XYZ file of C-alpha atoms in Angstrom:
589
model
C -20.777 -8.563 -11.716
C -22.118 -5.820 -14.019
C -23.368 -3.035 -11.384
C -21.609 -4.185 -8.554
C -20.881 -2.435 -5.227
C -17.512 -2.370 -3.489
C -19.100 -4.530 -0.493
C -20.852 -7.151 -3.367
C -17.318 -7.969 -4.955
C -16.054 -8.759 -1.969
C -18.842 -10.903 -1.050
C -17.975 -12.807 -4.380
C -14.462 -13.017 -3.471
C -15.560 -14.716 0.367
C -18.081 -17.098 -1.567
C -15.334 -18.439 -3.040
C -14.877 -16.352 -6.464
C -11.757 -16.138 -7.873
C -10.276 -12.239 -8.724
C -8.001 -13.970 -11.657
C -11.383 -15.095 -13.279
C -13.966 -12.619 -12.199
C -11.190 -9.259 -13.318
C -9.960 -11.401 -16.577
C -13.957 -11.455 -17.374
C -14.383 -8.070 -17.262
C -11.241 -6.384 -18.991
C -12.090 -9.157 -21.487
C -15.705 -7.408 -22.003
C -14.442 -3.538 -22.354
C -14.240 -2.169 -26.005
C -10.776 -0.035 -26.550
C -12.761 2.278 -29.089
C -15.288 3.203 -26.468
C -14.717 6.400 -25.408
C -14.891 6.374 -22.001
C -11.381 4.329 -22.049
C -8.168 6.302 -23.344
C -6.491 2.587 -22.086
C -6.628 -0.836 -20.531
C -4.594 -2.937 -18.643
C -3.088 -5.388 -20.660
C -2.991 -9.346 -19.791
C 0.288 -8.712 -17.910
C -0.854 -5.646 -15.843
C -3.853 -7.473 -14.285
C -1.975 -10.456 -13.690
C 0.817 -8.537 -11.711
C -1.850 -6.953 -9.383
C -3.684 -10.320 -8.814
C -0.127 -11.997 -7.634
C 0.392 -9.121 -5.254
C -3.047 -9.326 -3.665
C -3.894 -10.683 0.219
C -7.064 -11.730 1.485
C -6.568 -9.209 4.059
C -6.605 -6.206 2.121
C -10.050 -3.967 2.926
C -10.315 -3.501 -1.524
C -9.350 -7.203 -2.219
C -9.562 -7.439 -5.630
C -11.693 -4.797 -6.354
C -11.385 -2.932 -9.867
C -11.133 0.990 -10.284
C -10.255 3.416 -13.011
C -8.530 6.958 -12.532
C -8.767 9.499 -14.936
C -5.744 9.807 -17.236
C -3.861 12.499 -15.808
C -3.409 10.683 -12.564
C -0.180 8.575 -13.259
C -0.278 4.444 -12.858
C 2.965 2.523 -13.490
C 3.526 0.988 -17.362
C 0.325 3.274 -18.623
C 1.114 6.368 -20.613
C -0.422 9.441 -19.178
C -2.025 11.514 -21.549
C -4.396 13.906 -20.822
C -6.013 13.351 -23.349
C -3.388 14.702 -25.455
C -1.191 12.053 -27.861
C 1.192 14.309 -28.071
C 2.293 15.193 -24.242
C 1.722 11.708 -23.205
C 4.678 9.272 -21.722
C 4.967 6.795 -19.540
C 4.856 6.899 -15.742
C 7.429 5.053 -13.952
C 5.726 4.877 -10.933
C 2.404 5.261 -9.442
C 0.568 8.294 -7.979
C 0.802 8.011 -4.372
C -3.294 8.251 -4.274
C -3.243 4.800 -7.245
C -0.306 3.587 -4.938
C -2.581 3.831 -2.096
C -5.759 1.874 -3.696
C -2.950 -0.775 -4.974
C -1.835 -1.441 -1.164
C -5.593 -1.673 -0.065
C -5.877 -4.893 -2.824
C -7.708 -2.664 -5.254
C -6.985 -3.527 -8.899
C -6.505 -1.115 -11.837
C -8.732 -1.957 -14.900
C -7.680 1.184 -17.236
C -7.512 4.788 -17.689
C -10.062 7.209 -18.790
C -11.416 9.828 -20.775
C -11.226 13.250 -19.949
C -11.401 17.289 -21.566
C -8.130 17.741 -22.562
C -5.129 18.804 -19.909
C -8.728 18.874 -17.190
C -10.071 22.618 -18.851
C -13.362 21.783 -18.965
C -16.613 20.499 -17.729
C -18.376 19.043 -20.893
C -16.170 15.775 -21.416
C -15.558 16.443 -25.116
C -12.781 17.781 -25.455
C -10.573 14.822 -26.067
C -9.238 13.759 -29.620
C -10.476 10.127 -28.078
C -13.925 11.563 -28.980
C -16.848 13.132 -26.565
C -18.217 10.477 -24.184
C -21.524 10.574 -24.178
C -23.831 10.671 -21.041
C -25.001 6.976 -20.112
C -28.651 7.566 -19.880
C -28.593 9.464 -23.565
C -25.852 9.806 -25.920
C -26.618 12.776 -27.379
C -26.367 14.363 -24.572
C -23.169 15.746 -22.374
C -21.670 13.476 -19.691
C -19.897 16.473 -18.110
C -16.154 17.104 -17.647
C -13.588 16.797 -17.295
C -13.592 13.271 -15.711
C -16.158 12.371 -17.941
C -14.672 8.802 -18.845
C -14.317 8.166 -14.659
C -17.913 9.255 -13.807
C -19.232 6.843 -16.854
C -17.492 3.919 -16.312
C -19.108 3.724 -12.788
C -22.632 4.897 -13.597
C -22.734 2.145 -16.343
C -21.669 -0.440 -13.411
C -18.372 -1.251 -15.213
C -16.095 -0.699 -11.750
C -17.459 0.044 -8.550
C -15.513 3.125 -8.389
C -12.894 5.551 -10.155
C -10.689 8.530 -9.604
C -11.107 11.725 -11.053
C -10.063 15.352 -10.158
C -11.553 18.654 -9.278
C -9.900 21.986 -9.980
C -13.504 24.085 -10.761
C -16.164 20.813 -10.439
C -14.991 18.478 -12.277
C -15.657 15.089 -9.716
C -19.001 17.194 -9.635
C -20.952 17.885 -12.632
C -20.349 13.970 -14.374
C -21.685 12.897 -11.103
C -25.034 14.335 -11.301
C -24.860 14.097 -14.986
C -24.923 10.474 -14.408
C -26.719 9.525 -11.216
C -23.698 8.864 -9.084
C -21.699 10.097 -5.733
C -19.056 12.132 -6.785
C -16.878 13.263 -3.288
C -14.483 16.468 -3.729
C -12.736 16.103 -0.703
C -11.219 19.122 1.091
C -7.979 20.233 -0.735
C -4.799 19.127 0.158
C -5.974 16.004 2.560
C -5.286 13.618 -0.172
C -2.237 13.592 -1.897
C -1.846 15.254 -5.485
C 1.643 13.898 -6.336
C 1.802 12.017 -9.428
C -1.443 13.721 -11.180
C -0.266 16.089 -13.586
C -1.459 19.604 -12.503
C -4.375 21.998 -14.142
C -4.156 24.693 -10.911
C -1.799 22.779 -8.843
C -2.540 25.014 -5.967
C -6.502 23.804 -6.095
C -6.592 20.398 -7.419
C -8.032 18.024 -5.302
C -8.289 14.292 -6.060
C -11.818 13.149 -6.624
C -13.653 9.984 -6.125
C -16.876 8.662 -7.979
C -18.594 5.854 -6.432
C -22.174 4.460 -6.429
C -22.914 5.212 -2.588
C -22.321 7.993 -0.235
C -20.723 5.271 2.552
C -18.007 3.957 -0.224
C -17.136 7.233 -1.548
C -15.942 7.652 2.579
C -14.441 4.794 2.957
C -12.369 4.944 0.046
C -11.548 9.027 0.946
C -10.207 7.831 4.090
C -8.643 5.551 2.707
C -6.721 8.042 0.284
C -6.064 10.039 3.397
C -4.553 7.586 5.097
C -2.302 6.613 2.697
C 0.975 7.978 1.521
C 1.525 11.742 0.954
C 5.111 13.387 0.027
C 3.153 16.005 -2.309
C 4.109 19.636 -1.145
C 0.632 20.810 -1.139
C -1.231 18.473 1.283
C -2.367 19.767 4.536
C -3.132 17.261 7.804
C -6.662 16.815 9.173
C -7.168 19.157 12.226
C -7.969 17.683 15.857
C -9.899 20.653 16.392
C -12.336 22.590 14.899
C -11.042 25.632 12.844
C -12.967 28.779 13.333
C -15.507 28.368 15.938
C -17.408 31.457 14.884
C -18.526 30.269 11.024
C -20.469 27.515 11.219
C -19.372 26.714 7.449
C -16.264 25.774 9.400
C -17.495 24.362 12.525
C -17.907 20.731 12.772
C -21.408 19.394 14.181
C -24.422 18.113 12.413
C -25.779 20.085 9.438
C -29.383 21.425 9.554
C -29.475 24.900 8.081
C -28.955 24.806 4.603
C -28.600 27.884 2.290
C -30.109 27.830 -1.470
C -29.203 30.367 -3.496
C -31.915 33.065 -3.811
C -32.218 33.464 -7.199
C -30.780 30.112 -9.337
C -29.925 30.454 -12.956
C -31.293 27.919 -15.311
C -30.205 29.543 -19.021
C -33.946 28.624 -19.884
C -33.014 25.034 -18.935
C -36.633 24.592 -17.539
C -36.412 20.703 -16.956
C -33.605 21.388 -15.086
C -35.552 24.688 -12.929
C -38.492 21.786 -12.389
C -35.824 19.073 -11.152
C -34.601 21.315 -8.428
C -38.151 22.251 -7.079
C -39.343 19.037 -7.096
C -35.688 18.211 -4.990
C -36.295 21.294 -2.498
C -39.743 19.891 -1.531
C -38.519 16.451 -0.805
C -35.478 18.191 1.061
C -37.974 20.331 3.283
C -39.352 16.357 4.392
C -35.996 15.651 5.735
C -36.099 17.736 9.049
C -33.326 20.493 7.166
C -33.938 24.147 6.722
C -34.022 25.953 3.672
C -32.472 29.464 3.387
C -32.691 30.984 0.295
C -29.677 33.705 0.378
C -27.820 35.986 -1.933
C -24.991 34.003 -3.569
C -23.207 37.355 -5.133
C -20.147 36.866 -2.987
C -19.606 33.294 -4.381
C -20.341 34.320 -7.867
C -17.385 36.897 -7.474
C -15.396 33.968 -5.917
C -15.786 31.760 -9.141
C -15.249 34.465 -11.291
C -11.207 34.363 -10.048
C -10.624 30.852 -11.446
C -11.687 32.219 -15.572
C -11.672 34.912 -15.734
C -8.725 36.375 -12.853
C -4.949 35.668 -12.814
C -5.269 31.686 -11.874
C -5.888 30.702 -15.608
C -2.001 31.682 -15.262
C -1.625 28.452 -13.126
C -3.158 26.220 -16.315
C -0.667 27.649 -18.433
C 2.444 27.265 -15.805
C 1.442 23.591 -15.512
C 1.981 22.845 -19.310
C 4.193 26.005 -20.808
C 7.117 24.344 -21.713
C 4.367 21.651 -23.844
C 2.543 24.878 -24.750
C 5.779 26.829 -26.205
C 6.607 23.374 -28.275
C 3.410 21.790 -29.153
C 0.137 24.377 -29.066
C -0.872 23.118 -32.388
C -1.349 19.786 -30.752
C -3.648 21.140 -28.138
C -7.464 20.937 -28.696
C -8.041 24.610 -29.737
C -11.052 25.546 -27.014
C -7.904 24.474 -24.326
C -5.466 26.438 -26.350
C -7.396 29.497 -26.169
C -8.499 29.110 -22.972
C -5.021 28.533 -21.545
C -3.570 31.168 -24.032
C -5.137 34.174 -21.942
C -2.821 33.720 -19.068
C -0.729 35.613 -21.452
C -2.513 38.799 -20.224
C -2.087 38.682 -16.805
C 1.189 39.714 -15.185
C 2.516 39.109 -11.863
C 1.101 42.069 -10.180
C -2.249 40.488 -10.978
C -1.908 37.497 -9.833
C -1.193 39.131 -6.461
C -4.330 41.522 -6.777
C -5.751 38.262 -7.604
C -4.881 36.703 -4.149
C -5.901 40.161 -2.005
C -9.117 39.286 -3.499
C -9.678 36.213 -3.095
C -8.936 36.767 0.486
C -11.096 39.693 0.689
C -14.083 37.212 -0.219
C -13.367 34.632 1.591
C -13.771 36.611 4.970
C -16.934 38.088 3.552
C -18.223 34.273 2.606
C -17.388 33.553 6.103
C -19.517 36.456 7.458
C -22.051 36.364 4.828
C -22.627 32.918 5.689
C -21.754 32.812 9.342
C -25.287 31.362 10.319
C -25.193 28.499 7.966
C -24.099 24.951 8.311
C -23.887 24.329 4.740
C -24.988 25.413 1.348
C -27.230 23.070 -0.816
C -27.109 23.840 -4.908
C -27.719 22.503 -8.602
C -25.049 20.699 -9.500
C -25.037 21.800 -12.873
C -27.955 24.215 -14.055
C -28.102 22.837 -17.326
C -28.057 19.636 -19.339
C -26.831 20.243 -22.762
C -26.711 18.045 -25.745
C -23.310 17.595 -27.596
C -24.494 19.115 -30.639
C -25.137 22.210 -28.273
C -22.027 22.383 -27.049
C -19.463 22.084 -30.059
C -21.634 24.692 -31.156
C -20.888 26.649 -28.241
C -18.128 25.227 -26.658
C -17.045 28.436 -24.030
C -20.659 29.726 -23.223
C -22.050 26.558 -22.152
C -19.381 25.055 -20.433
C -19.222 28.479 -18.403
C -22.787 27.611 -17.530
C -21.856 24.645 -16.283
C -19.677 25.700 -13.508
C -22.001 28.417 -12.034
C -22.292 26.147 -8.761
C -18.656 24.122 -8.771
C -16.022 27.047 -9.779
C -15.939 28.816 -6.400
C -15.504 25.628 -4.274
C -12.145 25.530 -3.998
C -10.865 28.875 -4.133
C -12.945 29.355 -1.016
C -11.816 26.338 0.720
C -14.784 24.108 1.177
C -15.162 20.722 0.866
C -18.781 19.157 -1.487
C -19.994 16.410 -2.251
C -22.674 15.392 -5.079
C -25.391 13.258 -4.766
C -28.180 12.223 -7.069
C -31.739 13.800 -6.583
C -34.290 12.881 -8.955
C -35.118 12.529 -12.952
C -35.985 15.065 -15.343
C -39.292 14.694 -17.397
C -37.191 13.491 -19.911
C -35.643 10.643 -18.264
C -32.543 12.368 -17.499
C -30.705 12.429 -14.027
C -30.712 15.582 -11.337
C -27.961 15.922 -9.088
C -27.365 18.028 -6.023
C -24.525 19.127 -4.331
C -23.702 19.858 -0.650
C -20.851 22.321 -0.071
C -19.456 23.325 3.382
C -15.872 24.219 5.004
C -12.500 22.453 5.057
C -12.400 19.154 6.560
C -16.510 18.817 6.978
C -16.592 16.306 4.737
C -17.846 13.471 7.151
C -20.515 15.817 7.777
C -21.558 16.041 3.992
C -21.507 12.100 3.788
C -23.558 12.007 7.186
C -26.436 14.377 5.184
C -26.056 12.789 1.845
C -26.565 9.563 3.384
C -29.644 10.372 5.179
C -31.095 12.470 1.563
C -30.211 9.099 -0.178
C -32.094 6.825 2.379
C -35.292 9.313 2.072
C -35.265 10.176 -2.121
C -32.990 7.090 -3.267
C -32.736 6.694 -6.981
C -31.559 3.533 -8.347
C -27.274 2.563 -8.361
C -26.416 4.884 -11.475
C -27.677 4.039 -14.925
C -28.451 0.666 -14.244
C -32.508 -0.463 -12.472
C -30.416 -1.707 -9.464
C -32.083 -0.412 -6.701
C -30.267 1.636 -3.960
C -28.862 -0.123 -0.428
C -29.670 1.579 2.659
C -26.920 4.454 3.010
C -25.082 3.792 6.519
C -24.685 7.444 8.431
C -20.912 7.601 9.674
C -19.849 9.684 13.144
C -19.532 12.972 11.932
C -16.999 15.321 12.643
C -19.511 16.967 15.491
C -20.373 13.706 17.020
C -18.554 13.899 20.369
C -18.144 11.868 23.745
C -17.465 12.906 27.551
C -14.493 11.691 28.952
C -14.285 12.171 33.077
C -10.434 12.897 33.888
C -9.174 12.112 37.703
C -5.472 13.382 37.443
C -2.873 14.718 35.478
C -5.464 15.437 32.776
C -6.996 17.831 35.131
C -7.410 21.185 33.630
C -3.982 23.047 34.379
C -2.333 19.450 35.227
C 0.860 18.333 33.142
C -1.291 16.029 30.455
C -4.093 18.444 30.002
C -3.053 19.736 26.668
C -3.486 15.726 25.337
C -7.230 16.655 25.751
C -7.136 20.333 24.263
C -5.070 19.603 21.288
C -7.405 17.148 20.064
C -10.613 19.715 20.370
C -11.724 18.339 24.196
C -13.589 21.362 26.238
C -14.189 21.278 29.825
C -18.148 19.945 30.471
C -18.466 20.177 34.276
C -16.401 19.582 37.771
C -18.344 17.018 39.592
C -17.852 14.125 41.686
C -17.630 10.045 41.223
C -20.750 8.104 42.957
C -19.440 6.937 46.758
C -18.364 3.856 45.589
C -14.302 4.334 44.394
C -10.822 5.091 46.267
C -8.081 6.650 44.534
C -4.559 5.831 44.695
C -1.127 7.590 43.864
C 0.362 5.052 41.268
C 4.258 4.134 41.845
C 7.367 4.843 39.610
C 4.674 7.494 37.447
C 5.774 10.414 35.023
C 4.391 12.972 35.955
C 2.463 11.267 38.987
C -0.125 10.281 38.024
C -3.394 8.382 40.154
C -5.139 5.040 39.637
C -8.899 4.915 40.100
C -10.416 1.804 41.487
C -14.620 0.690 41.820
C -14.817 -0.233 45.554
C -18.345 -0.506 47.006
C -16.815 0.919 50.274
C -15.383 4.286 48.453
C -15.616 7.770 48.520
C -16.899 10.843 46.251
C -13.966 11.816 44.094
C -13.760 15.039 42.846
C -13.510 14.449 38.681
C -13.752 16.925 35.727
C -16.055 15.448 32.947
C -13.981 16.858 29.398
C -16.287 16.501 25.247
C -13.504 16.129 22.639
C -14.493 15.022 18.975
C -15.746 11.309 18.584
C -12.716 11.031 15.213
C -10.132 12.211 18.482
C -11.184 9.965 20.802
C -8.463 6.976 19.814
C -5.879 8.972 19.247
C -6.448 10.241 22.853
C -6.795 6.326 24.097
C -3.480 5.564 22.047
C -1.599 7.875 24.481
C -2.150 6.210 27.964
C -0.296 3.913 28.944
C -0.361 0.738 31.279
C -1.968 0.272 33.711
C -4.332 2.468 33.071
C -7.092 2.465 30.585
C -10.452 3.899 29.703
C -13.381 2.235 31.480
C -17.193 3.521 32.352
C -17.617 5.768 35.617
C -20.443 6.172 37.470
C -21.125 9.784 38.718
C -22.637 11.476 41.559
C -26.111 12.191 39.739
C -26.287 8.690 38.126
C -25.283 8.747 34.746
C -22.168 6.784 33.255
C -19.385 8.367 31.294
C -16.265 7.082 29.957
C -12.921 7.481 32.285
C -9.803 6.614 33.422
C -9.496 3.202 35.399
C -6.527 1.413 36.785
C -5.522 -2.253 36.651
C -5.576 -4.523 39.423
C -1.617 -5.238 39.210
C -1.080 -1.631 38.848
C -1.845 -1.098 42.383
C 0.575 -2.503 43.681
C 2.842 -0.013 45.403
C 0.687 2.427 45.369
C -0.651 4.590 47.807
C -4.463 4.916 48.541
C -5.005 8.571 48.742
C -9.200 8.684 48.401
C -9.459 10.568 51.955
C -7.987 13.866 50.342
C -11.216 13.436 47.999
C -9.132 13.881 44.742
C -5.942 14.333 42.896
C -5.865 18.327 43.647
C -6.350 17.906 47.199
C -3.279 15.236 47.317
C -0.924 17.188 45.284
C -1.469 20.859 46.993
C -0.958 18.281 50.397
């Protein structure tokens, strides 16, 4: 089971494998002193997951780890601080969530103390040490979460991002890491770092699990104040950043910063050729405005927001605190209010400039970390280099954009590359759809084991539309037409049906409504042919009601599109109105 995907468990589990045995087997074979667990489940905990599990559930017995300062009932949450931790009484709604889909909690992880960080040794649990070296870093903060996947421990984990922290372990450690757009999966029950930025993060092995299980997260349930719900339409037609539709123009920053990291410079080159393969294209651009974006979340007035999540621990307990966190933290004492709101003007200021800088660009394509330190480098220079580290994470979600890290390539020393795509809110189908494809043309094995990679499945992307031909009240400026707008639909073309269907005013219908019927001996009916979003289009079916349905209509020229079509039994008491050659010319009769 060691290395296993999501969809190989539950192949075990429907070849007859039993979750009792297989999950007792491997929370038998984790160590408590490695680092990468703060805790395990005991005997009891596993056992009271297994009893509640159904066959049906789409996780069935699948194992995870979060990150411990997401809460799961009966574990203490720490954050990697023995002295703030106590025990949750219930579960975050995002654990609570994976729990109802039959996933199964193996433990809690490692992490840079209270999430300030992106190292993953700041934690009096000890450093944890990247899987392919362990001298070296395994990035932070959700260092324990990105490890216990690339080692092939759990198919996937939890972890969260504030400044690129479900980022940087990723491509530490040759694995997906998905930071989702913030505020479409729930935050309640994690205990804050910049509670107005974290997002939940997910590490997983493959581009197509990391979306399954982000859906699934979205799907599930959300009373946290900060969450947002998923558009029908596109936001902001005129920034492609934040237009849905496939991704082809990629910007690169102009002039990367390796910190004389020249393994790391030679990665990315040897990345940007095989990207230029891929059909994508390359623009290198100035990245200035971003830079000034990341600089807010340090060194600007929303260190303040660390500090508000733990002052009352901070005013008690500071001597407790790691002191790189403490100090960190401690300069929120220099801001005031008045800066914080400067702080916002600003941020505002460069996010419309981003948007205009960047207008022309689908999506922006960076290092995910431009350096690889060891350990020995960094509790030598613990601020510095973990500054570094963020050059290409920190502005993410003070801008609003959604990213997603994949792996790339090896360094000549044998240690991983990773890449990360960044675009606009709620593109983040459209970032699996492109990582998927990069991972079927450069694949590198499943993490740090020699498993080899499965083809990546593409998913519908959020630009991926379908034509819909309307015949009545959906008619543009008809009663139902806004079911088609509000979910993103745009009129295509007024045309006609081929001459082979009659049209009939439906009884007992509110509004009135028509039924269209195929009939060799028919008429041309006038139709309007409507695109809405592919991830609208059953939402839009949910809404109509008997008898009539969505069928395939022939048109005038030829081609088929999807439609409206009536029942049989729904024609009965109705009128057949196909000589006024439509639903407009019947109503204005």
């Amino acid at each position: 089971m060691a290395g296993w995907t999501i969809s190989e468990w539950q192949n075990a589990y429907r070849n007859g494998e039993s979750p009792e045995e297989l999950l007792s087997t491997l929370l038998k074979a984790q160590d408590p002193q490695d680092p990468a667990w703060i805790s395990l489940a005991s005997r009891g905990q596993l056992t009271e997951q297994v009893d509640a599990l159904s066959p049906d559930q789409p996780l069935y017995g699948v194992p995870f780890a979060v990150k411990d300062n997401i809460d799961a009932r009966g574990f203490n949450t720490t954050t990697a601080c023995a002295e703030y931790s106590y025990r949750a009484e219930t579960d975050a709604e995002v654990v609570l969530a994976l729990k109802k889909a039959g996933a199964v909690l193996i433990g809690k992880t490692n992490l840079d103390q209270f999430a300030t960080g992106l190292v993953g040794t700041r934690s009096p649990w000890g450093a944890v040490p990247n899987c392919f070296d362990e001298r070296v870093i395994s990035g932070g903060s959700s260092s324990g979460s990105a490890v216990v996947v690339a080692r092939g421990t759990v198919p996937f984990s939890l972890g969260t991002d504030t400044a690129g922290s479900g980022r940087v372990p990723a491509g530490l450690n040759n694995i997906v890491g998905l930071k989702p757009t913030r505020g479409a999966i729930s935050t309640k029950g994690v205990v804050p770092a910049c509670r107005s930025l974290d997002c939940v993060s997910i590490f997983a092995k493959t581009t197509a699990e990391a979306g399954q299980l982000r859906q699934i997260l979205e799907d599930g349930p959300c009373t946290d104040a900060m969450a947002r719900v998923r558009p029908q339409a596109a936001a902001q037609p005129g920034c492609s950043l934040r237009t849905p539709g496939p991704i082809r123009r990629l910007a690169i920053p102009l002039q990367p910063q390796w910190f004389e990291d020249h393994l790391q410079r030679a990665a990315w080159h040897q990345a940007l050729d095989q990207w230029e393969t891929l059909g994508v294209e390359l623009v290198a651009q100035d990245f200035t405005t971003l830079y000034a974006m990341a600089a807010l979340l340090y060194e600007g007035p929303w260190i303040a927001e660390r500090h508000a999540a733990i002052q009352g621990f901070m005013e008690e307990h500071s001597d407790a605190m790691n002191p790189v966190v403490r100090d960190i933290i401690n300069q929120a004492r220099s801001f005031t209010a008045t800066d914080a709101f400067n702080g916002l003007y600003r941020k505002h200021e460069l996010r419309q400039a981003i948007d205009q800088e960047f207008g022309a660009i689908d999506a922006l394509l960076v290092p995910t970390a431009p350096i690889t330190p060891s350990i020995q480098a960094v509790e030598a220079d613990p601020v510095n280099l973990n500054a570094r580290m963020g050059r290409y994470t920190n502005f993410v979600n003070l801008a609003d954009l959604s990213a997603l890290a994949v792996p790339a390539n090896f360094r000549a020393d044998g240690l991983p590359f990773g890449v990360t795509l960044i675009s606009g809110a709620w593109r983040d189908a459209d970032l699996q759809a492109l990582g998927a494809q990069w991972l079927n043309h450069s694949p590198t094995p499943l993490g740090a084991t020699d498993r080899p990679r499965p083809w990546e499945k593409t998913p519908a992307t959020s630009g991926d539309r379908i034509q819909v031909s309307v015949v009545g009240a959906h008619l543009d400026g008809m009663p139902l037409n806004h079911q088609l707008t509000d979910r993103g639909a745009r009129l295509i073309r007024r045309t006609t049906t081929a001459p082979h269907y009659r049209l009939y005013a439906l009884a007992g219908t509110t509004p009135p409504k028509p039924g269209l019927s195929r009939d060799p001996g028919g008429e041309e009916l006038e139709v309007e042919v409507w695109e809405m979003p592919v991830a609208a289009f059953g939402d839009f079916v949910g809404l109509i009601p008997h008898p009539l349905g969505i069928g395939t209509i022939e048109l005038s020229d030829g081609s088929w599109v999807k439609g409206f079509i009536c029942e049989e039994d729904g024609l009965d008491g109705a009128v057949d109105i196909t000589h006024f050659g439509g639903w407009r010319g019947y109503m204005a009769s």
